[in-house]
mmCIF file of C-alpha atoms and ligand atoms in Angstrom:
data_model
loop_
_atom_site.group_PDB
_atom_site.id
_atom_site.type_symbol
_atom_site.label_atom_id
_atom_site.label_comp_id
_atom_site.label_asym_id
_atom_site.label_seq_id
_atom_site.Cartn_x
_atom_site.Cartn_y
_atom_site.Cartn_z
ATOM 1 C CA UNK A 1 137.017 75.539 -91.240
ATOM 2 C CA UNK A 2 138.483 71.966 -91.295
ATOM 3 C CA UNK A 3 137.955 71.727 -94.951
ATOM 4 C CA UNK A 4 140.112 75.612 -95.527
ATOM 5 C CA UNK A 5 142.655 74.302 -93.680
ATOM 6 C CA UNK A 6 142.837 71.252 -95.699
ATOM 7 C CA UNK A 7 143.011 72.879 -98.676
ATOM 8 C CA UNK A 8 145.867 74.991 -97.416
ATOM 9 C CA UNK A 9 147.511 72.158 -96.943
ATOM 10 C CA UNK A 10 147.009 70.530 -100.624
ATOM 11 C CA UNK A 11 147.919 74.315 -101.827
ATOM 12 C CA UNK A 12 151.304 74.245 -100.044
ATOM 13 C CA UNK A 13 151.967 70.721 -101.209
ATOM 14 C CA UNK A 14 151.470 71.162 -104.735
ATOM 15 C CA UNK A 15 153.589 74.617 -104.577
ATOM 16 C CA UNK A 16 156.414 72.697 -103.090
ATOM 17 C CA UNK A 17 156.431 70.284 -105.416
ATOM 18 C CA UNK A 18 156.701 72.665 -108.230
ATOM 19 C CA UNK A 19 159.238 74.715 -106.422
ATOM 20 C CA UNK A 20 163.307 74.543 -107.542
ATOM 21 C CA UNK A 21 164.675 77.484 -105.836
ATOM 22 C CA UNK A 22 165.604 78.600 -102.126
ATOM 23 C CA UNK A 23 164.644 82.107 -103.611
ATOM 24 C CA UNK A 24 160.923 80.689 -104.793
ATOM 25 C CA UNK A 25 160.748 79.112 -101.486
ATOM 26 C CA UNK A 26 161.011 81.600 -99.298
ATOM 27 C CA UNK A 27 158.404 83.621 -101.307
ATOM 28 C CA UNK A 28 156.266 80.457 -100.555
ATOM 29 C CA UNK A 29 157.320 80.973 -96.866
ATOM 30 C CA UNK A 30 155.711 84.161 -96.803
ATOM 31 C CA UNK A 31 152.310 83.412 -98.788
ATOM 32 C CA UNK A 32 151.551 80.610 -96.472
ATOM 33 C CA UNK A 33 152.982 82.462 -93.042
ATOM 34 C CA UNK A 34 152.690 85.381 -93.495
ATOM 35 C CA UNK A 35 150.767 87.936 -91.571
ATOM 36 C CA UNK A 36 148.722 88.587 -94.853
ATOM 37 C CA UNK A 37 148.571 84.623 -94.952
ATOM 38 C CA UNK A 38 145.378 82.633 -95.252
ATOM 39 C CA UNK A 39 146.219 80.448 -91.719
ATOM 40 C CA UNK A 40 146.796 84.422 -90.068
ATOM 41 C CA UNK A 41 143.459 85.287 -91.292
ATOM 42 C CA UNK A 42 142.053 81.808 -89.947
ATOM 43 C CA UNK A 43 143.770 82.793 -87.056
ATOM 44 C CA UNK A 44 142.140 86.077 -86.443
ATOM 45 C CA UNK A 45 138.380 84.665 -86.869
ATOM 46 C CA UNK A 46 139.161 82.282 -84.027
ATOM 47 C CA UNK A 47 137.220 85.153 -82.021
ATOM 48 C CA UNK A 48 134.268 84.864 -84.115
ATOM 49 C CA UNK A 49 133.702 80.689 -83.012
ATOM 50 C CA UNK A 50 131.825 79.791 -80.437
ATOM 51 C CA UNK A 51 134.045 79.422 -77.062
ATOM 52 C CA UNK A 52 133.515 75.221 -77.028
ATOM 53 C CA UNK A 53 134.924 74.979 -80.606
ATOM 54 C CA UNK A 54 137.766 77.307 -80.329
ATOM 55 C CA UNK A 55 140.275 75.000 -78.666
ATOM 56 C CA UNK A 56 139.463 72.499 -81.133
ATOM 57 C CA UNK A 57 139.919 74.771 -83.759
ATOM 58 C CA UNK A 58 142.943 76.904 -82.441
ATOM 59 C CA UNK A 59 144.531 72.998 -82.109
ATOM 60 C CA UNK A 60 143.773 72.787 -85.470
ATOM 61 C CA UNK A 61 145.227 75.750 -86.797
ATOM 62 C CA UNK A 62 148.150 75.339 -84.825
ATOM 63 C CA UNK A 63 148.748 71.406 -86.264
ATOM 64 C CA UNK A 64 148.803 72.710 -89.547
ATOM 65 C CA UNK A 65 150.851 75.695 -89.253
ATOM 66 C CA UNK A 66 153.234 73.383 -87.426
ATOM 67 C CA UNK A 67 153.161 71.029 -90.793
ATOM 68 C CA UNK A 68 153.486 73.697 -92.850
ATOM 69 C CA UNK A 69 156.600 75.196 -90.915
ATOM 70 C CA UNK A 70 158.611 71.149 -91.006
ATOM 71 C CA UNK A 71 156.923 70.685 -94.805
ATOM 72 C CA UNK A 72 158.644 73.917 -95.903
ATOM 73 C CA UNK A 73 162.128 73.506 -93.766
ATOM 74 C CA UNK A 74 162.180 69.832 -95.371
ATOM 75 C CA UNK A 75 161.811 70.865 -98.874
ATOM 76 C CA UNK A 76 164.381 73.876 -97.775
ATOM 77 C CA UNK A 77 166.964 70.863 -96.643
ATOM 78 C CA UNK A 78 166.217 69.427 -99.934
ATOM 79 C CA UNK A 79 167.311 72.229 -101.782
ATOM 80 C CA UNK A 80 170.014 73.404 -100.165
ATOM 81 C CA UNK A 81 171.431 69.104 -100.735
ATOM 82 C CA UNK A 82 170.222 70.131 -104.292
ATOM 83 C CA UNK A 83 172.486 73.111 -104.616
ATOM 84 C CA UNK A 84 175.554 71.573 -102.547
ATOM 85 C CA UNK A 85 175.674 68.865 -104.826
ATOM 86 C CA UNK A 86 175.840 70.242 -108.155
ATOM 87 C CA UNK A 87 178.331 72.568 -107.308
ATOM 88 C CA UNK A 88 180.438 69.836 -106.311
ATOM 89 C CA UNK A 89 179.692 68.827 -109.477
ATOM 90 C CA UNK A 90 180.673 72.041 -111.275
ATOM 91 C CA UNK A 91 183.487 72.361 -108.934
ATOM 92 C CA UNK A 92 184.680 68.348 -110.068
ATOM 93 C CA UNK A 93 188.734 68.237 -110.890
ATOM 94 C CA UNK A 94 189.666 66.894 -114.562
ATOM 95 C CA UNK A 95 192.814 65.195 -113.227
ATOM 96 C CA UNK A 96 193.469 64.533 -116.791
ATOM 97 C CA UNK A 97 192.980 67.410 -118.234
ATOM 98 C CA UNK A 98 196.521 69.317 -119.330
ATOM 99 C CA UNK A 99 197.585 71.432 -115.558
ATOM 100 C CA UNK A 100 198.607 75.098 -116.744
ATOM 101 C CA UNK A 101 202.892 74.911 -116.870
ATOM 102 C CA UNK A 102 203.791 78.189 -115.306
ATOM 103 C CA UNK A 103 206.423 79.976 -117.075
ATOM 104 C CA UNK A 104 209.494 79.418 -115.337
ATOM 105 C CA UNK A 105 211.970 82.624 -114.836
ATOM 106 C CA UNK A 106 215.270 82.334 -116.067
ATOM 107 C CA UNK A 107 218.406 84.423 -114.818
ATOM 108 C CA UNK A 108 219.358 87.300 -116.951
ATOM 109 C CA UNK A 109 222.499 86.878 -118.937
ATOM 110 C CA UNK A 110 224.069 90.080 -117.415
ATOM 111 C CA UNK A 111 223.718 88.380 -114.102
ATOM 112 C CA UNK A 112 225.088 85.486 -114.787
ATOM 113 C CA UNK A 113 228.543 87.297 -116.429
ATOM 114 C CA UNK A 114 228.145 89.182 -113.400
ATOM 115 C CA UNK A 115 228.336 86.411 -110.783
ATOM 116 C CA UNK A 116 230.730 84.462 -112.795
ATOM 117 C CA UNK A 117 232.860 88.072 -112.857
ATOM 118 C CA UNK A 118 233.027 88.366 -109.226
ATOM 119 C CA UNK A 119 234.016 84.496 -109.038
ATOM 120 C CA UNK A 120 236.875 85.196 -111.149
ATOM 121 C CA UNK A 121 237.923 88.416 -108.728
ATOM 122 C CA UNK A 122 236.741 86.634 -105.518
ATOM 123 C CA UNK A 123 239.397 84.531 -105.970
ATOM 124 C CA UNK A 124 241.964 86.879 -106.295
ATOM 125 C CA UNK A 125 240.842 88.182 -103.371
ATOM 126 C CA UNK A 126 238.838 91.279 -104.351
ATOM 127 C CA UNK A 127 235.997 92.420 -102.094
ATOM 128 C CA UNK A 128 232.717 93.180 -104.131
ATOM 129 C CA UNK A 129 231.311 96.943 -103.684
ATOM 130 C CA UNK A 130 228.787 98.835 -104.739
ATOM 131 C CA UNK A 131 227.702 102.554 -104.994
ATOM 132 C CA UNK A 132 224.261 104.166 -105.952
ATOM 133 C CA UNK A 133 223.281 104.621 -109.608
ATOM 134 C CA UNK A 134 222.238 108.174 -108.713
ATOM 135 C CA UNK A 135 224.994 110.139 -107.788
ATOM 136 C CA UNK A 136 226.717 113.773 -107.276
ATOM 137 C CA UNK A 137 228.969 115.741 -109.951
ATOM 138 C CA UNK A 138 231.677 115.244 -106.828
ATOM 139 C CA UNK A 139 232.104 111.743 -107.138
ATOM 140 C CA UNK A 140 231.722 111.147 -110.761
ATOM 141 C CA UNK A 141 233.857 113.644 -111.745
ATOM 142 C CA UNK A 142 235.171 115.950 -109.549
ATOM 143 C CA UNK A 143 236.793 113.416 -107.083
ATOM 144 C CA UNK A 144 237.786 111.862 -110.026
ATOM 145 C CA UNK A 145 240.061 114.629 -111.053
ATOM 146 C CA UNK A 146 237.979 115.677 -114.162
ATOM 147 C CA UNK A 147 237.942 119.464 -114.745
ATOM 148 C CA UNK A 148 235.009 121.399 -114.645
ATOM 149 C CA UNK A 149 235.185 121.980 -118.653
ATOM 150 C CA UNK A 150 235.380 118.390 -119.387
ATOM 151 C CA UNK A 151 233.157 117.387 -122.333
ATOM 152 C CA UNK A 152 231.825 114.244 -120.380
ATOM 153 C CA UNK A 153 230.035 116.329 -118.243
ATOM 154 C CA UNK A 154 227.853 118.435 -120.597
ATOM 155 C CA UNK A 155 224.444 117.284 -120.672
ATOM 156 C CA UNK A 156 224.681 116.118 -124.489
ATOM 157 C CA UNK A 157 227.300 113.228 -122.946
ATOM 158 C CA UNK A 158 225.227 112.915 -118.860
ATOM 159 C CA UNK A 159 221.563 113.145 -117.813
ATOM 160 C CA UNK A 160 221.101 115.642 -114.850
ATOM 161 C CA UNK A 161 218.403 115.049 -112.059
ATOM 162 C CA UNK A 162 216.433 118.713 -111.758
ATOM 163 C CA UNK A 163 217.990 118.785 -108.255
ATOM 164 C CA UNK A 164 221.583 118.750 -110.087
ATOM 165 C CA UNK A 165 222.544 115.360 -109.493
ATOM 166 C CA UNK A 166 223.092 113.018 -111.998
ATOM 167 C CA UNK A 167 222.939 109.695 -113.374
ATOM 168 C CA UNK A 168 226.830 108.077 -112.923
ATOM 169 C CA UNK A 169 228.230 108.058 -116.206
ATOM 170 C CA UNK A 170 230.408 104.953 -115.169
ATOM 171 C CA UNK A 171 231.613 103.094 -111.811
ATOM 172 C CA UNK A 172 234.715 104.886 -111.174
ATOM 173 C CA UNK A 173 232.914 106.915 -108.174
ATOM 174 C CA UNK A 174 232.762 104.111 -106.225
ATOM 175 C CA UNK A 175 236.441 104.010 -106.336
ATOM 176 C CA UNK A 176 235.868 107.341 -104.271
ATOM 177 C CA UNK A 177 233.428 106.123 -102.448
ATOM 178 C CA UNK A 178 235.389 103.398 -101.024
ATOM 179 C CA UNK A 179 238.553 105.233 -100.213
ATOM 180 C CA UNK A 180 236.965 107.763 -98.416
ATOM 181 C CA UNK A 181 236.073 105.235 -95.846
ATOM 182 C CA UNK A 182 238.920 102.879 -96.110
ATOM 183 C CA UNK A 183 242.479 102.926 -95.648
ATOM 184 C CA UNK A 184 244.838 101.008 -98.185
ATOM 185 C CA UNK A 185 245.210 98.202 -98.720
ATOM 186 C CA UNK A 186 242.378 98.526 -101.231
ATOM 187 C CA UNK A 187 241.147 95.691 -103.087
ATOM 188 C CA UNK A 188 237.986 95.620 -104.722
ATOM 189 C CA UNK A 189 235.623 95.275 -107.663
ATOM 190 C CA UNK A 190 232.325 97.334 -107.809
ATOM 191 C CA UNK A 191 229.358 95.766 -110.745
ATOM 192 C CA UNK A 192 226.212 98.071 -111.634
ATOM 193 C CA UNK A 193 224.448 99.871 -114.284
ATOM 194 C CA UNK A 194 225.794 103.461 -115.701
ATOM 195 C CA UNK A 195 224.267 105.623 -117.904
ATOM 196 C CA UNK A 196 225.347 108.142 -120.719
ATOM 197 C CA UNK A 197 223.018 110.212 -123.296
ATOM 198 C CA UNK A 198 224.071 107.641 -126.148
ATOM 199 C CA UNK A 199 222.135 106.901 -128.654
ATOM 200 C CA UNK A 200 221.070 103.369 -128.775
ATOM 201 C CA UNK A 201 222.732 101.422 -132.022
ATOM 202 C CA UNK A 202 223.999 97.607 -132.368
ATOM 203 C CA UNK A 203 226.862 98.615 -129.585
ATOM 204 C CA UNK A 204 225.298 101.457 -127.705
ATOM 205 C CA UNK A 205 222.551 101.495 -124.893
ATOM 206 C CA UNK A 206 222.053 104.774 -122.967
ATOM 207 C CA UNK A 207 222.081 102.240 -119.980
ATOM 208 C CA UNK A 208 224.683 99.400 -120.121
ATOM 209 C CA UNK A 209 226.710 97.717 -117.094
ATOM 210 C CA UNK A 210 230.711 98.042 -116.223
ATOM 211 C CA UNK A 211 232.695 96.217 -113.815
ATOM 212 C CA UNK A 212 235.314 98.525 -111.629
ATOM 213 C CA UNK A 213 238.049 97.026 -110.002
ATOM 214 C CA UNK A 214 240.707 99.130 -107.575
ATOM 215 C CA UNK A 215 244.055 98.180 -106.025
ATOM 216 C CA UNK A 216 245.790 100.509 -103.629
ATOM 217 C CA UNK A 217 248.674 99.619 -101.328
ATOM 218 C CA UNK A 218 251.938 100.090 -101.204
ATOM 219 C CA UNK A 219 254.191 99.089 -104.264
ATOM 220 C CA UNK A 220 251.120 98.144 -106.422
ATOM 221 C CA UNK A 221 252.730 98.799 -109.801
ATOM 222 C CA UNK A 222 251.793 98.678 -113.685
ATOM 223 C CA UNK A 223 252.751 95.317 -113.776
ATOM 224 C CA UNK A 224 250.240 94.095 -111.427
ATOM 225 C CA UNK A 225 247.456 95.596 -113.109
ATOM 226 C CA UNK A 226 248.903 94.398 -116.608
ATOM 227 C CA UNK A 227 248.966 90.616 -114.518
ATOM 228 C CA UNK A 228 245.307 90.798 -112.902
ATOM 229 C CA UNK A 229 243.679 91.580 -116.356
ATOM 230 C CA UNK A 230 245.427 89.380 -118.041
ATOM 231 C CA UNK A 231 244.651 86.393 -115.234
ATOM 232 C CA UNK A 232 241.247 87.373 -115.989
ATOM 233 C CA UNK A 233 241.354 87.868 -119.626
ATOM 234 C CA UNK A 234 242.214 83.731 -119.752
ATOM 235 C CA UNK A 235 239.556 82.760 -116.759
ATOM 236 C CA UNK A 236 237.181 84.882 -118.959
ATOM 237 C CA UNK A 237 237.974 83.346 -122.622
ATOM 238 C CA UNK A 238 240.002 81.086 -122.472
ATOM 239 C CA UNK A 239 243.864 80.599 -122.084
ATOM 240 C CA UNK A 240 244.561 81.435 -125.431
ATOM 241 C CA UNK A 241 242.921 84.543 -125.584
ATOM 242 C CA UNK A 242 245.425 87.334 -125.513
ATOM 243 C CA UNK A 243 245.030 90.757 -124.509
ATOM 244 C CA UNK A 244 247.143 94.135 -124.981
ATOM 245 C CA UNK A 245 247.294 97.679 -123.862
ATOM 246 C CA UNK A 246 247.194 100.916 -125.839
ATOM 247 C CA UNK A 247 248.096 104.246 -124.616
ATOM 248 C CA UNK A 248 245.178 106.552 -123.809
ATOM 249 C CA UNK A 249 244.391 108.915 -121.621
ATOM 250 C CA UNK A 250 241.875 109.458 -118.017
ATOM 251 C CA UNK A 251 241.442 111.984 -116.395
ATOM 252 C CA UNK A 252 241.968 109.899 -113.202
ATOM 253 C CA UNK A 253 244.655 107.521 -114.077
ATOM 254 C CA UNK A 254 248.340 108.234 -114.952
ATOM 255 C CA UNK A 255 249.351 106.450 -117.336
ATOM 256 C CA UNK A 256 246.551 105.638 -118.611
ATOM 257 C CA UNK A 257 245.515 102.711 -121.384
ATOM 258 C CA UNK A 258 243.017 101.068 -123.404
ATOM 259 C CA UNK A 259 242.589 97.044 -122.661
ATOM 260 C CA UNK A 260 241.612 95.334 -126.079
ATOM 261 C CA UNK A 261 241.481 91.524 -126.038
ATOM 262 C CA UNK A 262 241.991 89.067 -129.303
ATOM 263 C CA UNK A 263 238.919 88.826 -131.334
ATOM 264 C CA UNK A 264 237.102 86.163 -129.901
ATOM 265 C CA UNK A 265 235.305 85.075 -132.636
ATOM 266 C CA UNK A 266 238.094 85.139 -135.317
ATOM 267 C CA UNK A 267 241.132 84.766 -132.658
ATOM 268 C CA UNK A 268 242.819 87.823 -134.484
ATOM 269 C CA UNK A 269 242.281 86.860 -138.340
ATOM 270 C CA UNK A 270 239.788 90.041 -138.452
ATOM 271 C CA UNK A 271 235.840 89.396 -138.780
ATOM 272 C CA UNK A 272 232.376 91.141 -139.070
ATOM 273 C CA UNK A 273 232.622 90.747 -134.878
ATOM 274 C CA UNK A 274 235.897 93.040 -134.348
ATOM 275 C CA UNK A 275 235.393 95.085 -137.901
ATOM 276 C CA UNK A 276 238.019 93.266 -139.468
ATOM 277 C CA UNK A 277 240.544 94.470 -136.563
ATOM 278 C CA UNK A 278 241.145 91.526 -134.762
ATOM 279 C CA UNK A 279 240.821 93.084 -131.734
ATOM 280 C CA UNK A 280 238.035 94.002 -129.140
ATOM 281 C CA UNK A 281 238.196 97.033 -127.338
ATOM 282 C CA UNK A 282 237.459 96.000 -123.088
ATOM 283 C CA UNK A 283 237.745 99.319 -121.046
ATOM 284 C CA UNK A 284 240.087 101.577 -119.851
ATOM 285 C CA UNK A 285 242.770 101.480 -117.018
ATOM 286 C CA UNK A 286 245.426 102.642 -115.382
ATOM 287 C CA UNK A 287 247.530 103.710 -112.493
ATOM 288 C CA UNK A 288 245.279 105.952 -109.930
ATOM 289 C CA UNK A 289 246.556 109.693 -110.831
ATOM 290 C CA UNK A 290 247.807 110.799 -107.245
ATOM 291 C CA UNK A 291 245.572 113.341 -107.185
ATOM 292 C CA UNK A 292 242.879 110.929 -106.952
ATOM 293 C CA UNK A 293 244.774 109.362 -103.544
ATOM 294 C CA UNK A 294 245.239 113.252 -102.373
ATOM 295 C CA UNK A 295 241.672 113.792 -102.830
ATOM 296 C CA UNK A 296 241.232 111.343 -100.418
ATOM 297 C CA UNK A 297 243.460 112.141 -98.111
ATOM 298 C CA UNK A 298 246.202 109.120 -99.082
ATOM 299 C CA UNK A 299 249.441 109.693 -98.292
ATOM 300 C CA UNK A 300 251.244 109.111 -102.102
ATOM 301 C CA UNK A 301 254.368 108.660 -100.737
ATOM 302 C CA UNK A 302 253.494 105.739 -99.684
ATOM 303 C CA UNK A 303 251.038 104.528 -101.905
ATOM 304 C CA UNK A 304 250.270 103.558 -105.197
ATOM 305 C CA UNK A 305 247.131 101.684 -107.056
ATOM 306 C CA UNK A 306 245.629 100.865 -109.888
ATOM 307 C CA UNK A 307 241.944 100.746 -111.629
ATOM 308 C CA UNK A 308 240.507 99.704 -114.413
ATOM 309 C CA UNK A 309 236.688 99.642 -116.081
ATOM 310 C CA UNK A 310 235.262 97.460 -118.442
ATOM 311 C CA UNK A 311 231.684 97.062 -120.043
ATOM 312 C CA UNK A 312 229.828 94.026 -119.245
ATOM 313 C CA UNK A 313 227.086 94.471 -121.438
ATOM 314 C CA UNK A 314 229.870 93.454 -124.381
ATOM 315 C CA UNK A 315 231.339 90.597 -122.485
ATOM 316 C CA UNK A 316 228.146 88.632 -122.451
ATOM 317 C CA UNK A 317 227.117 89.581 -126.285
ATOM 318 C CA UNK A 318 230.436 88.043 -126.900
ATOM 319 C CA UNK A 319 230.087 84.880 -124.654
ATOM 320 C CA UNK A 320 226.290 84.335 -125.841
ATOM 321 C CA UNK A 321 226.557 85.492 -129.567
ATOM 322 C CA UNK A 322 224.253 88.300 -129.104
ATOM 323 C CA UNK A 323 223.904 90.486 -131.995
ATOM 324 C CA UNK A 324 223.088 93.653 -130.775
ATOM 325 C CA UNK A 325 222.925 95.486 -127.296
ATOM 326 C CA UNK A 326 219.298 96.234 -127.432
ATOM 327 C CA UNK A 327 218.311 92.432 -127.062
ATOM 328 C CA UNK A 328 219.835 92.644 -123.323
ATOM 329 C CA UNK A 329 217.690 94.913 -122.334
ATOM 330 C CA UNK A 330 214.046 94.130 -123.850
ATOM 331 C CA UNK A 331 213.087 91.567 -121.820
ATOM 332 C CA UNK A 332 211.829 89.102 -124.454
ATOM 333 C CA UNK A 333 210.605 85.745 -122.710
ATOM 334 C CA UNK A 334 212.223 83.825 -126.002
ATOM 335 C CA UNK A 335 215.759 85.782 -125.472
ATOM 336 C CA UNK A 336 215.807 84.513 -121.556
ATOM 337 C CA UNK A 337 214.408 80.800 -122.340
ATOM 338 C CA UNK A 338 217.159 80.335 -124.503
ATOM 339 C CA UNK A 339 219.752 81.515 -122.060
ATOM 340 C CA UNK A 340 218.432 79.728 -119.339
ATOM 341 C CA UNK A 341 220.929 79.390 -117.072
HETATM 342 N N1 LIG B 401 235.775 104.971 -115.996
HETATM 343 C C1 LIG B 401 236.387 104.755 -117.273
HETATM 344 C C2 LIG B 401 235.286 104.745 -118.354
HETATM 345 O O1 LIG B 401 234.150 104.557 -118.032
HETATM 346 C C3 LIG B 401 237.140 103.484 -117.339
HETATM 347 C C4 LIG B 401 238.299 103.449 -116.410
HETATM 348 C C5 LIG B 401 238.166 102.943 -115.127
HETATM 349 C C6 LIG B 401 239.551 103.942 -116.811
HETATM 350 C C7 LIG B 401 239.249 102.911 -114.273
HETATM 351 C C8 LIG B 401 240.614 103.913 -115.975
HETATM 352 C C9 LIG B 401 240.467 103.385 -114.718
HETATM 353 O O2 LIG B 401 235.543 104.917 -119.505
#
């Protein structure tokens, strides 16, 4: 009996020493404690001794399950110190290996025209506004005084939501939008994105941006809006940039004009920029057609405004030399780098 248990012993120690894994221990665990184990078995002939060497024997038995159990939790200590150190190791910081530079963002180019634009109008004391992108045949045209056979409004020129509304086709309805719950005097400038079924070229976008600015109060007159844009033109470009007015026409001004401003690039002489012109076309403007104030429920006696809207998108091509429209709108990490603001 002595000698079996022995020899368990010398079993267990040689299997320890060959074991490397917590996995191969455990399987170890189990040979040598089992209940199909060699020491159970020992353990179940104790019956079969004669009653003054059992106690001897059960002692023994029980000493050298007792060293087996602290021989296998030592080597399971040993392990586990085994397994905690090399993944500190794997886990061990390079500090001079090259860190990962994460790409910084850079503010979009239309954003920055954008904040500088309501700078320039902050000052004159315009409040900045906004209306939704999505909005209702009412305010983009109807409010706006634009009959119901008006070629903007067929859905070659405006994209239609199935539920009828539609995509605003420029920021005039915000004009509405803001009268409707305000009384004059009026002063403000509304940013945002408008949409029309154009098909994209160097100039065109079916999206693109347009700044909206209205005036309303009494005595507001031509003159002031030919002043404000022309304060602006100079904050804009530059004092020597000049700017002019042609006749056109709005549905929802009267009179109505086109805003061009000197070629910025050629400074009038005519260039691949303004197609030999000299001039570059801004927006549209014009004194608020009283049936835009009526609409509203304005009393025109007494007042009088202006408006005028300008794309944004052509603005910052101009101020950042940008070829062509699409480039504002792809999103290319080398476009916005090199605009970093
Ligand atoms: N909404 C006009 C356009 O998009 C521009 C405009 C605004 C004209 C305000 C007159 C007054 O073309």
């Amino acid at each position: 009996m002595e000698a079996k248990i022995k020899n368990i012993k010398d079993q267990l120690d040689i299997q320890l020493k060959k074991c490397k894994t917590v996995q191969e221990l455990n399987e170890i665990k189990v040979r040598f404690f089992g209940k199909k184990s060699e020491l159970s078995s020992l353990l179940g002939k104790i019956r079969e001794i004669s009653p003054e060497k059992r106690p001897i024997i059960g002692k023994l038995i029980n000493d050298a399950k007792q060293k087996i159990g602290q021989a296998i939790n030592h080597k399971k200590r040993e392990l586990e110190d085994i397994a905690y150190q090399t993944s500190l190791e794997k886990e061990l910081l390079d500090i001079t290996m090259p860190a990962n530079v994460p790409q910084i963002g850079a503010r979009h180019p239309i954003y920055t025209v954008q904040e500088e634009l309501e700078d320039i109008f902050s000052y004159l004391g315009f409040e900045v506004a906004e209306g939704p992108d999505i909005e209702t045949e009412y305010y983009n045209f109807d409010a706006l005084n634009t009959p119901k056979n008006h070629p903007s409004r067929s859905i070659r020129d405006t994209f239609y939501t199935k539920s009828g509304a539609l995509l605003r086709t420029h920021t005039s309805p915000v004009q509405i939008r803001i009268m409707e719950k305000y009384q004059p005097p009026i002063k403000i400038v509304a940013i945002g994105r408008c949409y029309r079924n154009d098909k994209p070229d160097a100039s065109h976008m079916p999206v693109f941006h347009q700044i909206e600015a209205l005036v309303v109060d009494e005595g507001i007159s031509f003159a002031d809006l030919k002043g404000t844009m022309d304060y602006f033109v100079k904050q804009m470009f530059g004092v020597n940039i000049r700017s002019r007015f042609r006749p056109h026409f709005f549905p929802f001004t009267e009179p109505s004009a086109e805003m061009d401003i000197l070629c910025v690039n050629c400074k009038g002489k005519g260039c691949r920029v303004c197609k030999g012109s000299g001039w570059l076309e801004l927006g549209g403007a014009g004194m608020v057609d009283p049936s835009v104030l009526e609409e509203v429920g304005y009393d025109t006696e007494k007042f009088t405004g202006f408006a005028f809207g300008f794309g944004i998108d052509r603005i910052t091509m101009l101020k950042y030399n940008i070829p062509y429209i699409r480039i504002l709108f792809q999103n290319d990490l080398r476009f916005l780098k090199m605009h970093r603001a």
